[in-house]
Amino acid sequence: MSVSSNSYGFGHRGFTLIEVLIAVLVLAIGLLGIGAVFPVVVRQQRQAQDTIQGITSRQGAEAYLLARVNKNGNALLKDVAIFVDNDTNAKPEEWHVPVPDPKSGVLTINGQPLPLSDRLTPPAFSEGVDPQFVWDFAARRTGPNQLELAVFVRRIDTGITLSQPRQRAYTLSHALAGTDVGASYARVPVGEDNSGRPTLNGTPQYSSLRVLDVEPLDQGVRLRFAKNTPAGLLAALRQPGQKLIDNTGEVYTVAKADDIDRSGVVLEQPVPPDVILRIERDGFQLSVLATPQIPAAAAVLKVSQ
């Protein structure tokens, strides 16, 4: 008896070209999905880290503002109060913003300079670490002996590049706060272009706080900025997570850009009903304090003189 066998009956069929292409396509889609998710995760982790560090920096800024004494022996708060009371351009209850030098970021309060180096966290020239955050503030009077201070903390631009002169080794501290650094090597902590859009590279000018009139819509769920708001600034203000502080002391977080109005935003929490009532009944003009960059922290500090 002879027994024959078909070796092909026990073999394995190879993949067809179509099956291989489908497998490659599925793998590519999976990798694209991972590639799309990964930057989001990294961004969320950075934002969470910034929030924690921003709170610490904000607390340091508040302590500084309360304790600072200038070279003439006067408390900084006294200089701030004089600055607020002498600013006749601002409307009642509106925030008064010390305007920084566009090239250095130095603030001047009642004729007294507030160095940029004092507003950096960690401090400039700290051993082994560069500054990561910078704070700014605005003030408004809420009563005869009452002030409110709004403090904004922003991460220093992450795209700053350091030019190195011959026989020198500049660090970020030198570029931001060095006293003998040439103009071509100096940078500001937070830069913006002429349209108000953040540049993220420390040039060409310091990005200052803004006071902007707004109109609440839909019972305060939405805010509309003025139509003459520069396009770059408006785009920055419409970013999710952006912080706004109004001229009643309320702090808002932007949930998203308004899909209905290209000049507006949707808030995570609406404008309070009593503020809406003041607008409708008394013609109160609502305005907000804002920065082009999304702050790591933004808060209001009440001060008694």
PDB file of C-alpha atoms in Angstrom:
ATOM      1  CA  MET A   1       0.000   0.000   0.000  1.00  0.00           C
ATOM      2  CA  SER A   2       1.270   3.304  -0.882  1.00  0.00           C
ATOM      3  CA  VAL A   3       0.348   6.402   1.018  1.00  0.00           C
ATOM      4  CA  SER A   4       0.633   9.742  -0.588  1.00  0.00           C
ATOM      5  CA  SER A   5       0.248  13.089   1.062  1.00  0.00           C
ATOM      6  CA  ASN A   6      -0.298  16.580  -0.226  1.00  0.00           C
ATOM      7  CA  SER A   7       2.218  18.813   1.501  1.00  0.00           C
ATOM      8  CA  TYR A   8       0.235  21.875   0.514  1.00  0.00           C
ATOM      9  CA  GLY A   9      -2.685  20.720   2.623  1.00  0.00           C
ATOM     10  CA  PHE A  10      -0.768  21.405   5.815  1.00  0.00           C
ATOM     11  CA  GLY A  11       0.971  24.673   4.770  1.00  0.00           C
ATOM     12  CA  HIS A  12       0.070  28.281   5.656  1.00  0.00           C
ATOM     13  CA  ARG A  13      -1.350  30.635   3.108  1.00  0.00           C
ATOM     14  CA  GLY A  14       0.634  33.896   2.744  1.00  0.00           C
ATOM     15  CA  PHE A  15      -0.913  37.354   3.136  1.00  0.00           C
ATOM     16  CA  THR A  16      -2.270  38.959   0.050  1.00  0.00           C
ATOM     17  CA  LEU A  17      -1.160  42.413  -1.020  1.00  0.00           C
ATOM     18  CA  ILE A  18      -4.532  43.872  -0.046  1.00  0.00           C
ATOM     19  CA  GLU A  19      -4.276  42.423   3.466  1.00  0.00           C
ATOM     20  CA  VAL A  20      -0.797  43.850   3.890  1.00  0.00           C
ATOM     21  CA  LEU A  21      -1.952  47.268   2.715  1.00  0.00           C
ATOM     22  CA  ILE A  22      -4.916  47.180   5.105  1.00  0.00           C
ATOM     23  CA  ALA A  23      -2.608  46.258   7.994  1.00  0.00           C
ATOM     24  CA  VAL A  24      -0.266  49.114   7.128  1.00  0.00           C
ATOM     25  CA  LEU A  25      -3.212  51.506   6.922  1.00  0.00           C
ATOM     26  CA  VAL A  26      -4.539  50.417  10.325  1.00  0.00           C
ATOM     27  CA  LEU A  27      -1.071  50.830  11.844  1.00  0.00           C
ATOM     28  CA  ALA A  28      -0.707  54.281  10.293  1.00  0.00           C
ATOM     29  CA  ILE A  29      -4.085  55.372  11.641  1.00  0.00           C
ATOM     30  CA  GLY A  30      -3.084  54.131  15.080  1.00  0.00           C
ATOM     31  CA  LEU A  31       0.183  56.028  14.965  1.00  0.00           C
ATOM     32  CA  LEU A  32      -1.596  59.166  13.809  1.00  0.00           C
ATOM     33  CA  GLY A  33      -3.969  58.814  16.745  1.00  0.00           C
ATOM     34  CA  ILE A  34      -1.091  58.515  19.167  1.00  0.00           C
ATOM     35  CA  GLY A  35       0.643  61.445  17.492  1.00  0.00           C
ATOM     36  CA  ALA A  36      -2.470  63.560  17.895  1.00  0.00           C
ATOM     37  CA  VAL A  37      -3.024  62.626  21.537  1.00  0.00           C
ATOM     38  CA  PHE A  38       0.585  62.939  22.705  1.00  0.00           C
ATOM     39  CA  PRO A  39       0.936  66.736  22.177  1.00  0.00           C
ATOM     40  CA  VAL A  40      -2.385  67.245  23.982  1.00  0.00           C
ATOM     41  CA  VAL A  41      -1.157  65.232  26.961  1.00  0.00           C
ATOM     42  CA  VAL A  42       2.135  67.129  27.027  1.00  0.00           C
ATOM     43  CA  ARG A  43       0.294  70.465  26.829  1.00  0.00           C
ATOM     44  CA  GLN A  44      -2.070  69.475  29.656  1.00  0.00           C
ATOM     45  CA  GLN A  45       0.849  68.393  31.823  1.00  0.00           C
ATOM     46  CA  ARG A  46       2.627  71.697  31.163  1.00  0.00           C
ATOM     47  CA  GLN A  47      -0.521  73.672  31.995  1.00  0.00           C
ATOM     48  CA  ALA A  48      -0.985  71.745  35.247  1.00  0.00           C
ATOM     49  CA  GLN A  49       2.646  72.342  36.176  1.00  0.00           C
ATOM     50  CA  ASP A  50       2.350  76.024  35.269  1.00  0.00           C
ATOM     51  CA  THR A  51      -0.751  76.358  37.449  1.00  0.00           C
ATOM     52  CA  ILE A  52       1.066  75.009  40.502  1.00  0.00           C
ATOM     53  CA  GLN A  53       4.186  77.090  39.928  1.00  0.00           C
ATOM     54  CA  GLY A  54       2.085  80.088  38.919  1.00  0.00           C
ATOM     55  CA  ILE A  55       0.279  80.089  42.260  1.00  0.00           C
ATOM     56  CA  THR A  56       3.619  80.100  44.071  1.00  0.00           C
ATOM     57  CA  SER A  57       4.860  82.963  41.907  1.00  0.00           C
ATOM     58  CA  ARG A  58       1.622  84.887  42.436  1.00  0.00           C
ATOM     59  CA  GLN A  59       1.908  84.524  46.206  1.00  0.00           C
ATOM     60  CA  GLY A  60       5.471  85.817  46.021  1.00  0.00           C
ATOM     61  CA  ALA A  61       4.293  88.784  43.950  1.00  0.00           C
ATOM     62  CA  GLU A  62       1.561  89.619  46.443  1.00  0.00           C
ATOM     63  CA  ALA A  63       4.017  89.461  49.350  1.00  0.00           C
ATOM     64  CA  TYR A  64       6.401  91.724  47.433  1.00  0.00           C
ATOM     65  CA  LEU A  65       3.697  94.284  46.652  1.00  0.00           C
ATOM     66  CA  LEU A  66       2.624  94.434  50.288  1.00  0.00           C
ATOM     67  CA  ALA A  67       6.124  94.690  51.772  1.00  0.00           C
ATOM     68  CA  ARG A  68       8.155  96.603  49.186  1.00  0.00           C
ATOM     69  CA  VAL A  69       9.728  99.897  50.293  1.00  0.00           C
ATOM     70  CA  ASN A  70      11.359 102.142  47.683  1.00  0.00           C
ATOM     71  CA  LYS A  71      14.713 103.891  48.003  1.00  0.00           C
ATOM     72  CA  ASN A  72      12.995 106.948  49.517  1.00  0.00           C
ATOM     73  CA  GLY A  73      11.565 104.861  52.332  1.00  0.00           C
ATOM     74  CA  ASN A  74       7.991 104.944  51.039  1.00  0.00           C
ATOM     75  CA  ALA A  75       5.877 101.826  50.837  1.00  0.00           C
ATOM     76  CA  LEU A  76       5.172 100.622  47.310  1.00  0.00           C
ATOM     77  CA  LEU A  77       1.456 100.551  48.130  1.00  0.00           C
ATOM     78  CA  LYS A  78       1.583 104.282  48.853  1.00  0.00           C
ATOM     79  CA  ASP A  79       3.161 104.886  45.452  1.00  0.00           C
ATOM     80  CA  VAL A  80       0.507 102.648  43.864  1.00  0.00           C
ATOM     81  CA  ALA A  81      -2.285 104.608  45.563  1.00  0.00           C
ATOM     82  CA  ILE A  82      -0.835 107.914  44.332  1.00  0.00           C
ATOM     83  CA  PHE A  83      -0.495 106.448  40.833  1.00  0.00           C
ATOM     84  CA  VAL A  84      -4.143 105.352  40.849  1.00  0.00           C
ATOM     85  CA  ASP A  85      -5.464 108.643  42.211  1.00  0.00           C
ATOM     86  CA  ASN A  86      -3.432 110.713  39.731  1.00  0.00           C
ATOM     87  CA  ASP A  87      -4.509 108.701  36.688  1.00  0.00           C
ATOM     88  CA  THR A  88      -7.328 110.867  35.386  1.00  0.00           C
ATOM     89  CA  ASN A  89      -7.629 108.994  32.096  1.00  0.00           C
ATOM     90  CA  ALA A  90      -9.231 105.902  33.607  1.00  0.00           C
ATOM     91  CA  LYS A  91     -12.962 105.613  34.240  1.00  0.00           C
ATOM     92  CA  PRO A  92     -14.283 105.092  37.794  1.00  0.00           C
ATOM     93  CA  GLU A  93     -13.619 101.536  39.017  1.00  0.00           C
ATOM     94  CA  GLU A  94     -11.443 100.781  35.989  1.00  0.00           C
ATOM     95  CA  TRP A  95      -8.077  99.118  36.388  1.00  0.00           C
ATOM     96  CA  HIS A  96      -5.008 101.356  36.292  1.00  0.00           C
ATOM     97  CA  VAL A  97      -2.122  99.636  34.511  1.00  0.00           C
ATOM     98  CA  PRO A  98       1.508 100.665  35.042  1.00  0.00           C
ATOM     99  CA  VAL A  99       2.901 100.744  31.508  1.00  0.00           C
ATOM    100  CA  PRO A 100       6.213  98.886  31.206  1.00  0.00           C
ATOM    101  CA  ASP A 101       9.126 100.109  29.158  1.00  0.00           C
ATOM    102  CA  PRO A 102       8.604  98.254  25.853  1.00  0.00           C
ATOM    103  CA  LYS A 103      12.290  97.319  25.552  1.00  0.00           C
ATOM    104  CA  SER A 104      13.143  96.458  29.156  1.00  0.00           C
ATOM    105  CA  GLY A 105       9.858  95.643  30.880  1.00  0.00           C
ATOM    106  CA  VAL A 106      10.710  97.971  33.785  1.00  0.00           C
ATOM    107  CA  LEU A 107       7.662  99.482  35.521  1.00  0.00           C
ATOM    108  CA  THR A 108       7.607 103.002  36.949  1.00  0.00           C
ATOM    109  CA  ILE A 109       5.179 103.704  39.803  1.00  0.00           C
ATOM    110  CA  ASN A 110       4.818 107.321  40.928  1.00  0.00           C
ATOM    111  CA  GLY A 111       8.267 108.051  39.529  1.00  0.00           C
ATOM    112  CA  GLN A 112       9.855 105.044  41.249  1.00  0.00           C
ATOM    113  CA  PRO A 113      11.245 102.191  39.103  1.00  0.00           C
ATOM    114  CA  LEU A 114      10.150  98.636  39.779  1.00  0.00           C
ATOM    115  CA  PRO A 115      12.948  96.540  38.250  1.00  0.00           C
ATOM    116  CA  LEU A 116      12.139  93.622  36.024  1.00  0.00           C
ATOM    117  CA  SER A 117      14.562  91.472  38.021  1.00  0.00           C
ATOM    118  CA  ASP A 118      12.251  91.798  41.046  1.00  0.00           C
ATOM    119  CA  ARG A 119       9.362  90.329  39.042  1.00  0.00           C
ATOM    120  CA  LEU A 120      11.063  87.166  37.799  1.00  0.00           C
ATOM    121  CA  THR A 121      10.564  83.727  39.350  1.00  0.00           C
ATOM    122  CA  PRO A 122      12.965  82.130  40.146  1.00  0.00           C
ATOM    123  CA  PRO A 123      14.958  85.339  40.622  1.00  0.00           C
ATOM    124  CA  ALA A 124      17.454  86.282  37.928  1.00  0.00           C
ATOM    125  CA  PHE A 125      20.910  84.755  38.345  1.00  0.00           C
ATOM    126  CA  SER A 126      19.703  82.056  40.746  1.00  0.00           C
ATOM    127  CA  GLU A 127      22.275  79.284  40.910  1.00  0.00           C
ATOM    128  CA  GLY A 128      21.567  76.449  38.491  1.00  0.00           C
ATOM    129  CA  VAL A 129      18.141  77.617  37.307  1.00  0.00           C
ATOM    130  CA  ASP A 130      16.792  80.185  34.852  1.00  0.00           C
ATOM    131  CA  PRO A 131      13.787  82.447  35.476  1.00  0.00           C
ATOM    132  CA  GLN A 132      10.564  80.762  34.342  1.00  0.00           C
ATOM    133  CA  PHE A 133       7.796  83.246  35.158  1.00  0.00           C
ATOM    134  CA  VAL A 134       7.212  86.985  35.234  1.00  0.00           C
ATOM    135  CA  TRP A 135       4.446  88.864  37.027  1.00  0.00           C
ATOM    136  CA  ASP A 136       2.648  92.132  36.320  1.00  0.00           C
ATOM    137  CA  PHE A 137      -0.082  93.952  38.165  1.00  0.00           C
ATOM    138  CA  ALA A 138      -2.791  96.572  37.901  1.00  0.00           C
ATOM    139  CA  ALA A 139      -4.653  98.455  40.620  1.00  0.00           C
ATOM    140  CA  ARG A 140      -7.992 100.120  41.179  1.00  0.00           C
ATOM    141  CA  ARG A 141      -9.601 101.997  44.032  1.00  0.00           C
ATOM    142  CA  THR A 142     -12.712 100.476  45.592  1.00  0.00           C
ATOM    143  CA  GLY A 143     -13.090 102.874  48.536  1.00  0.00           C
ATOM    144  CA  PRO A 144     -11.433 105.795  50.364  1.00  0.00           C
ATOM    145  CA  ASN A 145      -8.916 103.461  52.009  1.00  0.00           C
ATOM    146  CA  GLN A 146      -9.361 100.388  49.848  1.00  0.00           C
ATOM    147  CA  LEU A 147      -7.399  99.142  46.852  1.00  0.00           C
ATOM    148  CA  GLU A 148      -7.592  96.028  44.741  1.00  0.00           C
ATOM    149  CA  LEU A 149      -4.500  94.637  43.048  1.00  0.00           C
ATOM    150  CA  ALA A 150      -4.820  92.290  40.081  1.00  0.00           C
ATOM    151  CA  VAL A 151      -1.768  90.062  39.668  1.00  0.00           C
ATOM    152  CA  PHE A 152      -1.015  88.171  36.449  1.00  0.00           C
ATOM    153  CA  VAL A 153       1.748  85.559  36.275  1.00  0.00           C
ATOM    154  CA  ARG A 154       2.958  84.449  32.838  1.00  0.00           C
ATOM    155  CA  ARG A 155       5.438  81.832  31.721  1.00  0.00           C
ATOM    156  CA  ILE A 156       8.506  83.375  30.132  1.00  0.00           C
ATOM    157  CA  ASP A 157       8.595  82.873  26.359  1.00  0.00           C
ATOM    158  CA  THR A 158       9.850  79.383  25.584  1.00  0.00           C
ATOM    159  CA  GLY A 159      11.249  80.304  22.168  1.00  0.00           C
ATOM    160  CA  ILE A 160      13.882  82.781  23.356  1.00  0.00           C
ATOM    161  CA  THR A 161      17.252  82.165  21.709  1.00  0.00           C
ATOM    162  CA  LEU A 162      20.419  83.506  23.270  1.00  0.00           C
ATOM    163  CA  SER A 163      22.995  85.229  21.105  1.00  0.00           C
ATOM    164  CA  GLN A 164      26.498  84.873  22.476  1.00  0.00           C
ATOM    165  CA  PRO A 165      29.056  87.666  22.076  1.00  0.00           C
ATOM    166  CA  ARG A 166      32.729  86.841  21.901  1.00  0.00           C
ATOM    167  CA  GLN A 167      34.381  85.862  25.171  1.00  0.00           C
ATOM    168  CA  ARG A 168      31.052  86.019  27.032  1.00  0.00           C
ATOM    169  CA  ALA A 169      28.567  83.374  28.077  1.00  0.00           C
ATOM    170  CA  TYR A 170      25.103  84.866  28.414  1.00  0.00           C
ATOM    171  CA  THR A 171      22.345  83.019  30.255  1.00  0.00           C
ATOM    172  CA  LEU A 172      18.625  83.784  30.123  1.00  0.00           C
ATOM    173  CA  SER A 173      19.103  85.947  33.223  1.00  0.00           C
ATOM    174  CA  HIS A 174      21.628  88.087  31.340  1.00  0.00           C
ATOM    175  CA  ALA A 175      19.280  88.482  28.360  1.00  0.00           C
ATOM    176  CA  LEU A 176      16.321  89.474  30.553  1.00  0.00           C
ATOM    177  CA  ALA A 177      17.840  91.386  33.447  1.00  0.00           C
ATOM    178  CA  GLY A 178      21.522  91.985  32.729  1.00  0.00           C
ATOM    179  CA  THR A 179      22.680  95.554  33.273  1.00  0.00           C
ATOM    180  CA  ASP A 180      25.556  95.524  30.785  1.00  0.00           C
ATOM    181  CA  VAL A 181      23.955  93.579  27.941  1.00  0.00           C
ATOM    182  CA  GLY A 182      23.900  95.126  24.486  1.00  0.00           C
ATOM    183  CA  ALA A 183      20.557  95.797  22.838  1.00  0.00           C
ATOM    184  CA  SER A 184      21.100  93.054  20.251  1.00  0.00           C
ATOM    185  CA  TYR A 185      21.442  90.464  23.029  1.00  0.00           C
ATOM    186  CA  ALA A 186      18.654  91.675  25.323  1.00  0.00           C
ATOM    187  CA  ARG A 187      15.224  90.041  25.385  1.00  0.00           C
ATOM    188  CA  VAL A 188      11.945  90.691  27.192  1.00  0.00           C
ATOM    189  CA  PRO A 189      10.257  87.900  29.180  1.00  0.00           C
ATOM    190  CA  VAL A 190       7.026  87.989  27.164  1.00  0.00           C
ATOM    191  CA  GLY A 191       7.095  89.418  23.654  1.00  0.00           C
ATOM    192  CA  GLU A 192       4.367  90.521  21.280  1.00  0.00           C
ATOM    193  CA  ASP A 193       4.190  91.919  17.762  1.00  0.00           C
ATOM    194  CA  ASN A 194       2.488  95.126  16.670  1.00  0.00           C
ATOM    195  CA  SER A 195      -0.891  93.383  16.353  1.00  0.00           C
ATOM    196  CA  GLY A 196      -0.795  92.188  19.961  1.00  0.00           C
ATOM    197  CA  ARG A 197      -0.063  88.576  19.046  1.00  0.00           C
ATOM    198  CA  PRO A 198       2.407  86.758  21.345  1.00  0.00           C
ATOM    199  CA  THR A 199       5.696  86.035  19.589  1.00  0.00           C
ATOM    200  CA  LEU A 200       6.981  83.556  22.213  1.00  0.00           C
ATOM    201  CA  ASN A 201      10.584  84.571  21.486  1.00  0.00           C
ATOM    202  CA  GLY A 202      11.154  87.601  23.720  1.00  0.00           C
ATOM    203  CA  THR A 203      10.975  90.143  20.892  1.00  0.00           C
ATOM    204  CA  PRO A 204      10.262  92.796  19.667  1.00  0.00           C
ATOM    205  CA  GLN A 205       8.529  94.459  22.635  1.00  0.00           C
ATOM    206  CA  TYR A 206       7.228  93.714  26.132  1.00  0.00           C
ATOM    207  CA  SER A 207       3.668  92.412  26.189  1.00  0.00           C
ATOM    208  CA  SER A 208       1.755  94.549  28.679  1.00  0.00           C
ATOM    209  CA  LEU A 209      -1.599  94.161  30.403  1.00  0.00           C
ATOM    210  CA  ARG A 210      -4.627  95.541  28.545  1.00  0.00           C
ATOM    211  CA  VAL A 211      -7.903  97.127  29.654  1.00  0.00           C
ATOM    212  CA  LEU A 212     -10.618  96.292  27.122  1.00  0.00           C
ATOM    213  CA  ASP A 213     -14.300  97.203  27.026  1.00  0.00           C
ATOM    214  CA  VAL A 214     -16.584  94.186  26.655  1.00  0.00           C
ATOM    215  CA  GLU A 215     -20.284  93.541  26.179  1.00  0.00           C
ATOM    216  CA  PRO A 216     -21.887  90.586  27.992  1.00  0.00           C
ATOM    217  CA  LEU A 217     -24.409  88.533  25.986  1.00  0.00           C
ATOM    218  CA  ASP A 218     -26.834  85.711  26.824  1.00  0.00           C
ATOM    219  CA  GLN A 219     -27.068  86.584  30.520  1.00  0.00           C
ATOM    220  CA  GLY A 220     -23.311  86.939  30.738  1.00  0.00           C
ATOM    221  CA  VAL A 221     -22.388  83.538  29.334  1.00  0.00           C
ATOM    222  CA  ARG A 222     -20.662  85.210  26.381  1.00  0.00           C
ATOM    223  CA  LEU A 223     -18.475  88.302  26.128  1.00  0.00           C
ATOM    224  CA  ARG A 224     -17.970  90.395  23.009  1.00  0.00           C
ATOM    225  CA  PHE A 225     -14.820  92.473  22.519  1.00  0.00           C
ATOM    226  CA  ALA A 226     -14.875  95.744  20.603  1.00  0.00           C
ATOM    227  CA  LYS A 227     -14.652  95.410  16.824  1.00  0.00           C
ATOM    228  CA  ASN A 228     -11.521  97.568  16.727  1.00  0.00           C
ATOM    229  CA  THR A 229      -9.571  95.080  18.871  1.00  0.00           C
ATOM    230  CA  PRO A 230      -6.390  94.220  16.911  1.00  0.00           C
ATOM    231  CA  ALA A 231      -6.684  90.865  15.143  1.00  0.00           C
ATOM    232  CA  GLY A 232      -3.610  89.335  16.766  1.00  0.00           C
ATOM    233  CA  LEU A 233      -4.696  90.348  20.254  1.00  0.00           C
ATOM    234  CA  LEU A 234      -8.256  89.145  19.662  1.00  0.00           C
ATOM    235  CA  ALA A 235      -7.022  85.727  18.544  1.00  0.00           C
ATOM    236  CA  ALA A 236      -4.934  85.486  21.719  1.00  0.00           C
ATOM    237  CA  LEU A 237      -7.857  86.499  23.939  1.00  0.00           C
ATOM    238  CA  ARG A 238     -10.119  83.818  22.441  1.00  0.00           C
ATOM    239  CA  GLN A 239      -7.876  80.929  23.496  1.00  0.00           C
ATOM    240  CA  PRO A 240      -9.417  78.377  25.888  1.00  0.00           C
ATOM    241  CA  GLY A 241      -7.998  78.871  29.366  1.00  0.00           C
ATOM    242  CA  GLN A 242      -7.451  82.616  28.905  1.00  0.00           C
ATOM    243  CA  LYS A 243      -8.019  84.654  32.091  1.00  0.00           C
ATOM    244  CA  LEU A 244      -9.946  87.936  32.309  1.00  0.00           C
ATOM    245  CA  ILE A 245     -10.475  90.161  35.361  1.00  0.00           C
ATOM    246  CA  ASP A 246     -13.331  92.660  35.126  1.00  0.00           C
ATOM    247  CA  ASN A 247     -13.707  96.067  36.747  1.00  0.00           C
ATOM    248  CA  THR A 248     -15.785  94.661  39.594  1.00  0.00           C
ATOM    249  CA  GLY A 249     -12.984  92.291  40.622  1.00  0.00           C
ATOM    250  CA  GLU A 250     -14.444  89.108  39.102  1.00  0.00           C
ATOM    251  CA  VAL A 251     -12.029  86.619  37.539  1.00  0.00           C
ATOM    252  CA  TYR A 252     -13.206  84.670  34.468  1.00  0.00           C
ATOM    253  CA  THR A 253     -11.823  81.770  32.471  1.00  0.00           C
ATOM    254  CA  VAL A 254     -12.476  81.495  28.736  1.00  0.00           C
ATOM    255  CA  ALA A 255     -14.045  78.135  27.865  1.00  0.00           C
ATOM    256  CA  LYS A 256     -13.760  78.579  24.097  1.00  0.00           C
ATOM    257  CA  ALA A 257     -13.971  81.021  21.235  1.00  0.00           C
ATOM    258  CA  ASP A 258     -17.542  82.056  20.439  1.00  0.00           C
ATOM    259  CA  ASP A 259     -18.791  80.142  17.393  1.00  0.00           C
ATOM    260  CA  ILE A 260     -21.523  82.732  16.814  1.00  0.00           C
ATOM    261  CA  ASP A 261     -19.505  85.932  17.165  1.00  0.00           C
ATOM    262  CA  ARG A 262     -15.932  86.135  15.879  1.00  0.00           C
ATOM    263  CA  SER A 263     -15.269  88.958  18.332  1.00  0.00           C
ATOM    264  CA  GLY A 264     -16.440  86.996  21.337  1.00  0.00           C
ATOM    265  CA  VAL A 265     -15.706  84.266  23.841  1.00  0.00           C
ATOM    266  CA  VAL A 266     -17.729  81.815  25.899  1.00  0.00           C
ATOM    267  CA  LEU A 267     -16.981  81.897  29.628  1.00  0.00           C
ATOM    268  CA  GLU A 268     -16.709  78.944  31.989  1.00  0.00           C
ATOM    269  CA  GLN A 269     -18.701  80.951  34.547  1.00  0.00           C
ATOM    270  CA  PRO A 270     -21.078  83.773  33.547  1.00  0.00           C
ATOM    271  CA  VAL A 271     -20.932  87.415  34.525  1.00  0.00           C
ATOM    272  CA  PRO A 272     -22.798  87.711  37.873  1.00  0.00           C
ATOM    273  CA  PRO A 273     -26.462  88.819  37.680  1.00  0.00           C
ATOM    274  CA  ASP A 274     -25.843  91.912  39.822  1.00  0.00           C
ATOM    275  CA  VAL A 275     -23.246  93.130  37.322  1.00  0.00           C
ATOM    276  CA  ILE A 276     -25.662  92.525  34.431  1.00  0.00           C
ATOM    277  CA  LEU A 277     -28.268  94.536  36.355  1.00  0.00           C
ATOM    278  CA  ARG A 278     -25.857  97.461  36.779  1.00  0.00           C
ATOM    279  CA  ILE A 279     -25.172  97.438  33.052  1.00  0.00           C
ATOM    280  CA  GLU A 280     -28.862  97.385  32.120  1.00  0.00           C
ATOM    281  CA  ARG A 281     -30.065  99.790  34.808  1.00  0.00           C
ATOM    282  CA  ASP A 282     -27.182 102.236  35.240  1.00  0.00           C
ATOM    283  CA  GLY A 283     -25.321 102.004  31.936  1.00  0.00           C
ATOM    284  CA  PHE A 284     -22.244 100.612  33.698  1.00  0.00           C
ATOM    285  CA  GLN A 285     -19.440  99.897  31.209  1.00  0.00           C
ATOM    286  CA  LEU A 286     -17.930  96.485  31.812  1.00  0.00           C
ATOM    287  CA  SER A 287     -14.246  96.167  30.994  1.00  0.00           C
ATOM    288  CA  VAL A 288     -11.688  93.443  31.520  1.00  0.00           C
ATOM    289  CA  LEU A 289      -8.011  93.282  32.290  1.00  0.00           C
ATOM    290  CA  ALA A 290      -6.209  90.743  30.105  1.00  0.00           C
ATOM    291  CA  THR A 291      -2.888  89.650  28.634  1.00  0.00           C
ATOM    292  CA  PRO A 292      -2.180  88.175  25.191  1.00  0.00           C
ATOM    293  CA  GLN A 293      -0.535  85.141  26.819  1.00  0.00           C
ATOM    294  CA  ILE A 294      -2.601  82.675  28.848  1.00  0.00           C
ATOM    295  CA  PRO A 295      -1.547  83.374  32.451  1.00  0.00           C
ATOM    296  CA  ALA A 296      -0.253  80.668  34.742  1.00  0.00           C
ATOM    297  CA  ALA A 297      -2.143  82.508  37.485  1.00  0.00           C
ATOM    298  CA  ALA A 298      -4.439  85.516  37.784  1.00  0.00           C
ATOM    299  CA  ALA A 299      -5.995  86.752  41.006  1.00  0.00           C
ATOM    300  CA  VAL A 300      -7.292  89.816  42.839  1.00  0.00           C
ATOM    301  CA  LEU A 301      -5.862  90.963  46.167  1.00  0.00           C
ATOM    302  CA  LYS A 302      -7.858  93.332  48.393  1.00  0.00           C
ATOM    303  CA  VAL A 303      -5.748  95.811  50.358  1.00  0.00           C
ATOM    304  CA  SER A 304      -6.597  98.237  53.156  1.00  0.00           C
ATOM    305  CA  GLN A 305      -4.393 101.310  53.386  1.00  0.00           C
TER     306      GLN A 305
END
